[in-house]
mmCIF file of C-alpha atoms and ligand atoms in Angstrom:
data_model
loop_
_atom_site.group_PDB
_atom_site.id
_atom_site.type_symbol
_atom_site.label_atom_id
_atom_site.label_comp_id
_atom_site.label_asym_id
_atom_site.label_seq_id
_atom_site.Cartn_x
_atom_site.Cartn_y
_atom_site.Cartn_z
ATOM 1 C CA MET A 1 14.972 84.241 -30.675
ATOM 2 C CA ALA A 2 15.051 82.374 -27.363
ATOM 3 C CA MET A 3 17.921 80.159 -26.312
ATOM 4 C CA LEU A 4 16.812 76.515 -26.486
ATOM 5 C CA LEU A 5 17.488 74.600 -23.277
ATOM 6 C CA LYS A 6 18.279 71.237 -24.775
ATOM 7 C CA GLY A 7 17.889 68.297 -22.459
ATOM 8 C CA ALA A 8 20.257 66.124 -24.474
ATOM 9 C CA ASP A 9 23.182 68.483 -23.762
ATOM 10 C CA ALA A 10 22.513 68.469 -20.018
ATOM 11 C CA ALA A 11 21.969 64.694 -20.032
ATOM 12 C CA LYS A 12 25.225 64.078 -21.926
ATOM 13 C CA ALA A 13 27.299 66.120 -19.470
ATOM 14 C CA LEU A 14 25.678 64.372 -16.512
ATOM 15 C CA THR A 15 26.109 60.931 -18.103
ATOM 16 C CA GLU A 16 29.838 61.478 -18.607
ATOM 17 C CA LYS A 17 30.289 62.520 -14.981
ATOM 18 C CA LEU A 18 28.216 59.565 -13.758
ATOM 19 C CA HIS A 19 30.210 57.160 -15.911
ATOM 20 C CA GLU A 20 33.378 58.201 -14.089
ATOM 21 C CA GLU A 21 31.646 57.779 -10.740
ATOM 22 C CA ALA A 22 30.376 54.322 -11.734
ATOM 23 C CA GLU A 23 33.914 53.319 -12.694
ATOM 24 C CA ALA A 24 35.215 54.529 -9.328
ATOM 25 C CA LEU A 25 32.525 52.517 -7.525
ATOM 26 C CA LYS A 26 33.377 49.389 -9.512
ATOM 27 C CA ALA A 27 37.048 49.838 -8.657
ATOM 28 C CA ARG A 28 35.931 49.624 -5.010
ATOM 29 C CA GLY A 29 33.967 46.445 -5.755
ATOM 30 C CA VAL A 30 30.528 48.106 -5.871
ATOM 31 C CA GLU A 31 28.516 47.296 -9.018
ATOM 32 C CA PRO A 32 25.725 49.916 -9.285
ATOM 33 C CA CYS A 33 22.449 48.141 -10.001
ATOM 34 C CA LEU A 34 18.932 49.368 -10.752
ATOM 35 C CA ALA A 35 15.879 47.102 -10.641
ATOM 36 C CA ILE A 36 12.995 48.074 -12.906
ATOM 37 C CA LEU A 37 9.676 46.721 -11.666
ATOM 38 C CA ARG A 38 6.939 46.753 -14.284
ATOM 39 C CA VAL A 39 3.440 45.319 -14.144
ATOM 40 C CA GLY A 40 1.998 44.621 -17.587
ATOM 41 C CA ALA A 41 3.200 46.379 -20.720
ATOM 42 C CA ARG A 42 1.835 49.941 -20.930
ATOM 43 C CA GLU A 43 3.363 51.749 -23.888
ATOM 44 C CA ASP A 44 4.433 54.717 -21.660
ATOM 45 C CA ASP A 45 6.272 52.334 -19.314
ATOM 46 C CA LEU A 46 7.957 50.485 -22.167
ATOM 47 C CA SER A 47 9.129 53.726 -23.727
ATOM 48 C CA TYR A 48 10.570 55.005 -20.424
ATOM 49 C CA GLU A 49 12.130 51.599 -19.782
ATOM 50 C CA ARG A 50 13.931 51.684 -23.155
ATOM 51 C CA GLY A 51 15.310 55.144 -22.308
ATOM 52 C CA ALA A 52 16.362 54.026 -18.840
ATOM 53 C CA LEU A 53 18.109 50.912 -20.181
ATOM 54 C CA LYS A 54 20.077 52.959 -22.708
ATOM 55 C CA ARG A 55 21.076 55.549 -20.112
ATOM 56 C CA CYS A 56 22.142 52.915 -17.573
ATOM 57 C CA GLU A 57 24.246 51.177 -20.199
ATOM 58 C CA LYS A 58 26.042 54.450 -21.013
ATOM 59 C CA VAL A 59 26.703 55.158 -17.343
ATOM 60 C CA GLY A 60 27.697 51.582 -16.492
ATOM 61 C CA ILE A 61 24.771 50.646 -14.271
ATOM 62 C CA SER A 62 23.490 47.098 -14.477
ATOM 63 C CA VAL A 63 19.728 46.685 -14.731
ATOM 64 C CA ARG A 64 17.549 43.896 -13.426
ATOM 65 C CA GLN A 65 14.127 43.849 -15.104
ATOM 66 C CA VAL A 66 11.307 42.411 -13.040
ATOM 67 C CA VAL A 67 8.189 42.050 -15.165
ATOM 68 C CA LEU A 68 4.949 40.895 -13.588
ATOM 69 C CA PRO A 69 1.816 39.973 -15.525
ATOM 70 C CA GLU A 70 -0.986 42.545 -15.840
ATOM 71 C CA ASP A 71 -3.223 40.390 -13.602
ATOM 72 C CA VAL A 72 -0.622 39.856 -10.851
ATOM 73 C CA GLY A 73 -2.093 39.638 -7.357
ATOM 74 C CA GLN A 74 -1.406 42.208 -4.625
ATOM 75 C CA GLN A 75 0.538 39.746 -2.471
ATOM 76 C CA GLU A 76 2.839 38.699 -5.307
ATOM 77 C CA LEU A 77 3.558 42.355 -6.114
ATOM 78 C CA LEU A 78 4.363 43.113 -2.464
ATOM 79 C CA ASP A 79 6.560 40.009 -2.220
ATOM 80 C CA ASN A 80 8.554 41.191 -5.237
ATOM 81 C CA ILE A 81 8.971 44.692 -3.801
ATOM 82 C CA ARG A 82 10.122 43.305 -0.451
ATOM 83 C CA SER A 83 12.569 40.939 -2.050
ATOM 84 C CA LEU A 84 14.118 43.871 -3.976
ATOM 85 C CA ASN A 85 14.283 45.841 -0.698
ATOM 86 C CA GLU A 86 16.236 43.001 0.885
ATOM 87 C CA ASP A 87 18.537 42.304 -2.060
ATOM 88 C CA GLU A 88 21.836 44.020 -1.229
ATOM 89 C CA SER A 89 23.038 43.820 -4.820
ATOM 90 C CA VAL A 90 20.153 46.103 -5.889
ATOM 91 C CA HIS A 91 20.801 49.769 -5.033
ATOM 92 C CA GLY A 92 17.658 51.311 -6.426
ATOM 93 C CA VAL A 93 14.195 50.397 -7.677
ATOM 94 C CA LEU A 94 12.122 52.103 -10.360
ATOM 95 C CA MET A 95 8.523 50.952 -10.040
ATOM 96 C CA PHE A 96 6.266 52.026 -12.877
ATOM 97 C CA ARG A 97 2.918 53.574 -12.029
ATOM 98 C CA PRO A 98 0.029 53.841 -12.404
ATOM 99 C CA LEU A 99 -0.444 50.202 -11.474
ATOM 100 C CA PRO A 100 -3.411 48.279 -12.888
ATOM 101 C CA LYS A 101 -6.625 49.275 -11.096
ATOM 102 C CA HIS A 102 -7.042 46.033 -9.123
ATOM 103 C CA LEU A 103 -3.782 46.719 -7.254
ATOM 104 C CA ASP A 104 -3.465 48.910 -4.153
ATOM 105 C CA ASP A 105 -1.084 51.674 -5.192
ATOM 106 C CA GLU A 106 -0.690 53.094 -1.689
ATOM 107 C CA ALA A 107 0.264 49.717 -0.230
ATOM 108 C CA ALA A 108 2.763 49.140 -3.043
ATOM 109 C CA ARG A 109 4.389 52.534 -2.501
ATOM 110 C CA ALA A 110 4.477 51.980 1.250
ATOM 111 C CA ALA A 111 6.198 48.622 0.759
ATOM 112 C CA LEU A 112 9.141 50.131 -1.122
ATOM 113 C CA ASP A 113 12.145 51.053 1.030
ATOM 114 C CA PRO A 114 12.580 54.864 0.638
ATOM 115 C CA LYS A 115 16.354 54.288 0.504
ATOM 116 C CA LYS A 116 15.783 52.395 -2.770
ATOM 117 C CA ASP A 117 13.039 54.653 -4.131
ATOM 118 C CA MET A 118 14.732 56.186 -7.190
ATOM 119 C CA ASP A 119 11.742 58.234 -8.413
ATOM 120 C CA GLY A 120 10.371 59.851 -5.263
ATOM 121 C CA ILE A 121 7.186 57.806 -5.020
ATOM 122 C CA THR A 122 7.310 56.904 -1.316
ATOM 123 C CA ASP A 123 6.152 59.206 1.459
ATOM 124 C CA GLY A 124 9.560 58.767 3.100
ATOM 125 C CA SER A 125 11.396 59.930 -0.017
ATOM 126 C CA LEU A 126 9.074 62.918 -0.505
ATOM 127 C CA ALA A 127 9.351 63.846 3.171
ATOM 128 C CA ALA A 128 13.115 64.111 2.730
ATOM 129 C CA VAL A 129 12.600 66.399 -0.272
ATOM 130 C CA TYR A 130 10.309 68.656 1.775
ATOM 131 C CA ALA A 131 12.546 68.534 4.849
ATOM 132 C CA GLY A 132 15.576 69.293 2.697
ATOM 133 C CA THR A 133 17.525 66.322 4.069
ATOM 134 C CA ASN A 134 19.533 63.784 2.118
ATOM 135 C CA GLY A 135 17.384 60.813 3.081
ATOM 136 C CA GLY A 136 15.484 60.298 -0.180
ATOM 137 C CA TYR A 137 15.363 60.978 -3.880
ATOM 138 C CA PRO A 138 13.070 63.520 -5.569
ATOM 139 C CA PRO A 139 10.908 62.493 -8.518
ATOM 140 C CA CYS A 140 13.242 62.389 -11.532
ATOM 141 C CA THR A 141 11.269 64.836 -13.693
ATOM 142 C CA ALA A 142 11.160 67.450 -10.934
ATOM 143 C CA ALA A 143 14.899 67.067 -10.366
ATOM 144 C CA ALA A 144 15.451 67.274 -14.145
ATOM 145 C CA CYS A 145 13.998 70.818 -14.129
ATOM 146 C CA ALA A 146 16.507 71.973 -11.518
ATOM 147 C CA ALA A 147 19.368 70.140 -13.285
ATOM 148 C CA LEU A 148 18.552 71.814 -16.590
ATOM 149 C CA LEU A 149 18.676 75.283 -15.014
ATOM 150 C CA LYS A 150 22.004 74.459 -13.379
ATOM 151 C CA HIS A 151 23.477 73.020 -16.584
ATOM 152 C CA TYR A 152 22.738 76.274 -18.401
ATOM 153 C CA ASN A 153 23.993 78.364 -15.449
ATOM 154 C CA ILE A 154 20.634 80.048 -15.081
ATOM 155 C CA PRO A 155 20.600 81.864 -11.730
ATOM 156 C CA ILE A 156 17.959 80.552 -9.308
ATOM 157 C CA LYS A 157 18.938 82.248 -6.037
ATOM 158 C CA GLY A 158 16.699 85.204 -5.289
ATOM 159 C CA LYS A 159 14.710 84.753 -8.512
ATOM 160 C CA ARG A 160 10.949 84.676 -8.747
ATOM 161 C CA VAL A 161 9.799 81.192 -9.815
ATOM 162 C CA VAL A 162 6.208 80.445 -10.784
ATOM 163 C CA VAL A 163 5.207 76.783 -11.050
ATOM 164 C CA ILE A 164 1.942 75.840 -12.734
ATOM 165 C CA GLY A 165 0.871 72.512 -11.235
ATOM 166 C CA ARG A 166 0.822 71.088 -7.715
ATOM 167 C CA SER A 167 1.109 67.351 -8.316
ATOM 168 C CA LEU A 168 3.316 65.226 -6.090
ATOM 169 C CA VAL A 169 5.233 64.100 -9.171
ATOM 170 C CA ILE A 170 6.237 67.509 -10.514
ATOM 171 C CA GLY A 171 4.618 70.711 -9.219
ATOM 172 C CA LYS A 172 5.201 70.337 -5.487
ATOM 173 C CA PRO A 173 8.654 68.710 -5.541
ATOM 174 C CA VAL A 174 10.066 71.070 -8.190
ATOM 175 C CA SER A 175 8.823 73.965 -6.053
ATOM 176 C CA MET A 176 10.648 72.562 -3.017
ATOM 177 C CA LEU A 177 13.840 71.896 -4.979
ATOM 178 C CA LEU A 178 13.941 75.461 -6.320
ATOM 179 C CA LEU A 179 13.026 76.873 -2.914
ATOM 180 C CA ALA A 180 16.037 74.978 -1.546
ATOM 181 C CA GLU A 181 18.080 76.865 -4.169
ATOM 182 C CA HIS A 182 16.764 80.100 -2.605
ATOM 183 C CA ALA A 183 14.188 81.004 -5.242
ATOM 184 C CA THR A 184 10.979 82.808 -4.263
ATOM 185 C CA VAL A 185 8.370 80.294 -5.362
ATOM 186 C CA THR A 186 4.684 80.675 -6.222
ATOM 187 C CA ILE A 187 2.685 77.503 -6.882
ATOM 188 C CA CYS A 188 -0.366 77.836 -9.161
ATOM 189 C CA HIS A 189 -3.147 75.346 -9.902
ATOM 190 C CA SER A 190 -6.496 75.066 -11.601
ATOM 191 C CA ARG A 191 -8.178 77.385 -9.073
ATOM 192 C CA SER A 192 -5.546 80.148 -9.266
ATOM 193 C CA GLU A 193 -6.979 83.497 -10.301
ATOM 194 C CA ASN A 194 -5.271 85.847 -12.761
ATOM 195 C CA LEU A 195 -2.854 83.116 -13.849
ATOM 196 C CA PRO A 196 -1.356 85.032 -16.829
ATOM 197 C CA THR A 197 -0.571 88.011 -14.570
ATOM 198 C CA ILE A 198 1.171 85.768 -12.020
ATOM 199 C CA CYS A 199 3.085 83.996 -14.795
ATOM 200 C CA ARG A 200 4.364 87.266 -16.228
ATOM 201 C CA GLU A 201 5.852 88.130 -12.818
ATOM 202 C CA ALA A 202 8.128 85.085 -12.977
ATOM 203 C CA ASP A 203 11.791 85.091 -13.836
ATOM 204 C CA ILE A 204 11.517 81.320 -14.274
ATOM 205 C CA LEU A 205 8.186 79.802 -15.297
ATOM 206 C CA VAL A 206 7.760 76.043 -14.844
ATOM 207 C CA VAL A 207 4.709 74.740 -16.675
ATOM 208 C CA ALA A 208 3.472 71.336 -15.497
ATOM 209 C CA ALA A 209 -0.290 71.525 -15.956
ATOM 210 C CA GLY A 210 -0.761 68.564 -18.243
ATOM 211 C CA LYS A 211 -2.834 70.710 -20.636
ATOM 212 C CA ALA A 212 -1.531 70.903 -24.184
ATOM 213 C CA GLY A 213 -0.789 74.483 -25.245
ATOM 214 C CA MET A 214 -2.436 76.169 -22.249
ATOM 215 C CA VAL A 215 0.309 78.807 -21.853
ATOM 216 C CA GLY A 216 0.633 81.339 -24.649
ATOM 217 C CA ALA A 217 1.888 84.854 -25.331
ATOM 218 C CA GLU A 218 -0.527 86.330 -22.763
ATOM 219 C CA SER A 219 1.395 84.620 -19.910
ATOM 220 C CA VAL A 220 4.993 85.523 -20.774
ATOM 221 C CA ARG A 221 7.285 88.524 -21.130
ATOM 222 C CA ALA A 222 10.778 89.260 -22.378
ATOM 223 C CA GLY A 223 13.635 88.002 -20.208
ATOM 224 C CA GLN A 224 11.901 84.927 -18.806
ATOM 225 C CA VAL A 225 13.126 81.338 -18.711
ATOM 226 C CA VAL A 226 10.369 78.809 -19.446
ATOM 227 C CA LEU A 227 10.563 75.105 -18.573
ATOM 228 C CA ASP A 228 7.764 73.218 -20.300
ATOM 229 C CA VAL A 229 7.275 69.871 -18.555
ATOM 230 C CA GLY A 230 4.108 68.876 -20.425
ATOM 231 C CA ILE A 231 4.207 66.188 -23.038
ATOM 232 C CA HIS A 232 1.277 65.414 -25.313
ATOM 233 C CA VAL A 233 0.552 64.049 -28.748
ATOM 234 C CA GLY A 234 -0.852 67.018 -30.663
ATOM 235 C CA ALA A 235 -3.698 67.000 -33.197
ATOM 236 C CA ASP A 236 -1.082 66.760 -35.969
ATOM 237 C CA GLY A 237 0.398 63.623 -34.379
ATOM 238 C CA ASN A 238 3.555 65.435 -33.218
ATOM 239 C CA LEU A 239 4.623 65.770 -29.602
ATOM 240 C CA CYS A 240 3.911 69.115 -27.967
ATOM 241 C CA GLY A 241 4.072 70.662 -24.503
ATOM 242 C CA ASP A 242 1.905 72.758 -22.208
ATOM 243 C CA THR A 243 3.063 75.977 -23.897
ATOM 244 C CA ARG A 244 2.206 77.240 -27.350
ATOM 245 C CA PHE A 245 5.845 77.161 -28.397
ATOM 246 C CA ALA A 246 5.457 79.233 -31.588
ATOM 247 C CA GLU A 247 3.907 82.081 -29.553
ATOM 248 C CA VAL A 248 6.108 81.882 -26.469
ATOM 249 C CA GLU A 249 9.545 81.245 -27.954
ATOM 250 C CA PRO A 250 9.891 84.614 -29.772
ATOM 251 C CA VAL A 251 9.081 86.501 -26.546
ATOM 252 C CA VAL A 252 11.156 84.824 -23.818
ATOM 253 C CA GLU A 253 14.892 84.594 -23.130
ATOM 254 C CA ALA A 254 15.140 80.782 -22.979
ATOM 255 C CA ILE A 255 12.766 77.847 -23.305
ATOM 256 C CA THR A 256 12.841 74.047 -23.324
ATOM 257 C CA PRO A 257 11.732 72.404 -26.565
ATOM 258 C CA VAL A 258 9.189 69.563 -26.473
ATOM 259 C CA PRO A 259 10.357 66.941 -27.165
ATOM 260 C CA GLY A 260 14.022 67.291 -26.253
ATOM 261 C CA GLY A 261 13.739 69.461 -23.142
ATOM 262 C CA VAL A 262 12.999 68.389 -19.566
ATOM 263 C CA GLY A 263 12.039 64.837 -20.581
ATOM 264 C CA ALA A 264 15.453 64.230 -22.108
ATOM 265 C CA VAL A 265 17.148 64.782 -18.722
ATOM 266 C CA THR A 266 14.892 62.466 -16.713
ATOM 267 C CA THR A 267 16.750 59.190 -17.249
ATOM 268 C CA ALA A 268 20.087 60.887 -16.504
ATOM 269 C CA ILE A 269 18.643 61.971 -13.153
ATOM 270 C CA LEU A 270 17.433 58.416 -12.567
ATOM 271 C CA ALA A 271 20.991 57.193 -13.200
ATOM 272 C CA SER A 272 22.361 59.835 -10.820
ATOM 273 C CA HIS A 273 20.034 58.553 -8.092
ATOM 274 C CA VAL A 274 21.272 54.980 -8.601
ATOM 275 C CA ILE A 275 24.904 56.096 -8.391
ATOM 276 C CA GLU A 276 24.117 58.069 -5.238
ATOM 277 C CA ALA A 277 22.329 55.052 -3.719
ATOM 278 C CA ALA A 278 25.306 52.837 -4.588
ATOM 279 C CA LYS A 279 27.640 55.340 -2.904
ATOM 280 C CA ARG A 280 25.441 55.458 0.199
ATOM 281 C CA SER A 281 25.402 51.665 0.362
HETATM 282 P P1 NAP B 1 -1.284 66.230 -13.031
HETATM 283 O O1 NAP B 1 -1.134 65.293 -11.904
HETATM 284 O O2 NAP B 1 -2.463 66.138 -13.935
HETATM 285 O O3 NAP B 1 -1.252 67.707 -12.397
HETATM 286 C C1 NAP B 1 -1.541 68.821 -13.168
HETATM 287 C C2 NAP B 1 -1.509 70.050 -12.302
HETATM 288 O O4 NAP B 1 -1.766 71.178 -13.123
HETATM 289 C C3 NAP B 1 -2.578 70.060 -11.209
HETATM 290 O O5 NAP B 1 -2.021 70.550 -10.010
HETATM 291 C C4 NAP B 1 -3.648 70.994 -11.753
HETATM 292 O O6 NAP B 1 -4.304 71.748 -10.767
HETATM 293 C C5 NAP B 1 -2.827 71.940 -12.601
HETATM 294 N N1 NAP B 1 -3.634 72.480 -13.683
HETATM 295 C C6 NAP B 1 -4.374 71.789 -14.582
HETATM 296 N N2 NAP B 1 -5.017 72.645 -15.401
HETATM 297 C C7 NAP B 1 -4.670 73.881 -15.003
HETATM 298 C C8 NAP B 1 -5.012 75.175 -15.452
HETATM 299 N N3 NAP B 1 -5.855 75.368 -16.483
HETATM 300 N N4 NAP B 1 -4.487 76.242 -14.814
HETATM 301 C C9 NAP B 1 -3.649 76.073 -13.769
HETATM 302 N N5 NAP B 1 -3.269 74.863 -13.298
HETATM 303 C C10 NAP B 1 -3.791 73.786 -13.917
HETATM 304 O O7 NAP B 1 -0.017 66.211 -13.994
HETATM 305 P P2 NAP B 1 1.532 65.855 -13.668
HETATM 306 O O8 NAP B 1 1.683 64.408 -13.389
HETATM 307 O O9 NAP B 1 2.076 66.837 -12.711
HETATM 308 O O10 NAP B 1 2.148 66.112 -15.106
HETATM 309 C C11 NAP B 1 2.126 67.378 -15.712
HETATM 310 C C12 NAP B 1 2.589 67.257 -17.153
HETATM 311 O O11 NAP B 1 3.930 66.796 -17.178
HETATM 312 C C13 NAP B 1 1.800 66.253 -17.993
HETATM 313 O O12 NAP B 1 1.652 66.787 -19.308
HETATM 314 C C14 NAP B 1 2.670 65.034 -18.044
HETATM 315 O O13 NAP B 1 2.488 64.266 -19.210
HETATM 316 C C15 NAP B 1 4.020 65.677 -18.064
HETATM 317 N N6 NAP B 1 5.107 64.804 -17.600
HETATM 318 C C16 NAP B 1 6.281 64.918 -18.234
HETATM 319 C C17 NAP B 1 7.341 64.156 -17.844
HETATM 320 C C18 NAP B 1 8.639 64.335 -18.571
HETATM 321 O O14 NAP B 1 9.559 63.532 -18.384
HETATM 322 N N7 NAP B 1 8.770 65.402 -19.374
HETATM 323 C C19 NAP B 1 7.231 63.246 -16.779
HETATM 324 C C20 NAP B 1 6.027 63.179 -16.110
HETATM 325 C C21 NAP B 1 4.976 63.965 -16.521
HETATM 326 P P3 NAP B 1 -5.266 71.081 -9.625
HETATM 327 O O15 NAP B 1 -4.325 70.497 -8.601
HETATM 328 O O16 NAP B 1 -6.046 72.228 -9.110
HETATM 329 O O17 NAP B 1 -6.082 70.050 -10.342
#
């Protein structure tokens, strides 16, 4: 039976550490503050917002919610972003995307100050991730993968990592983060040939394809660690990931459950970015 890499355990440990850091900041007169910028009321955004609010409360981060109507104009959105950039009491901004179709996503991302970009959505923030400098913040879910491995003391250095997915949100940044930890990284995508063979070569397999149950027993072997980033509502109404858990779990050494795996660490990483931004301020 595989070891379950439970996100809640990693998130709890990180939250406790962050709480102490928040207290230390407050003692110095710095009140860590996150602004959440939401347009409309998409259920995904609301659900993430509830998680973020709870996490920030536990850590001791104050949250300013900025909610704009679904039909907000481009200029009003940009004005709000710029005013959060300029507000010195706000250390970080979480802007939910995708934005409604009438809004220019690229212009909105470009307007956000990378120093306040808590979820790696700006080019400046991503550039820092790729350059390996401290100038920005990686997307929270990608960073959650690395944090989960570290929490469970899973060696990364020198290991063969295979990532399925090359999105800017998960696949590419998680590859860069694990490369920075000295892994040997292979990035796969929808055009990759012989995917199961490549996957079986991995010591650590990160699955972020956004395809429910696409990875099964044919793609894994004994001794592997599998991080399943996918999250879907299955035919039975329950949440499931990109792996066929019942097939994969008996074979591998360790695996993240869905739900309760990578996703459970994401808001703790968000909080860690806010604390870091408050320290840098
Ligand atoms: P995405 O933008 O749709 O990217 C999916 C990637 O997977 C693409 O690079 C695609 O390749 C690749 N892919 C798709 N089908 C494939 C196949 N059959 N074989 C190999 N590669 C394949 O998705 P994303 O935003 O990265 O998200 C991935 C998953 O993570 C989704 O299920 C999403 O819901 C989940 N997610 C979870 C969290 C969390 O907190 N747990 C947060 C965000 C997202 P191409 O580039 O060639 O198209």
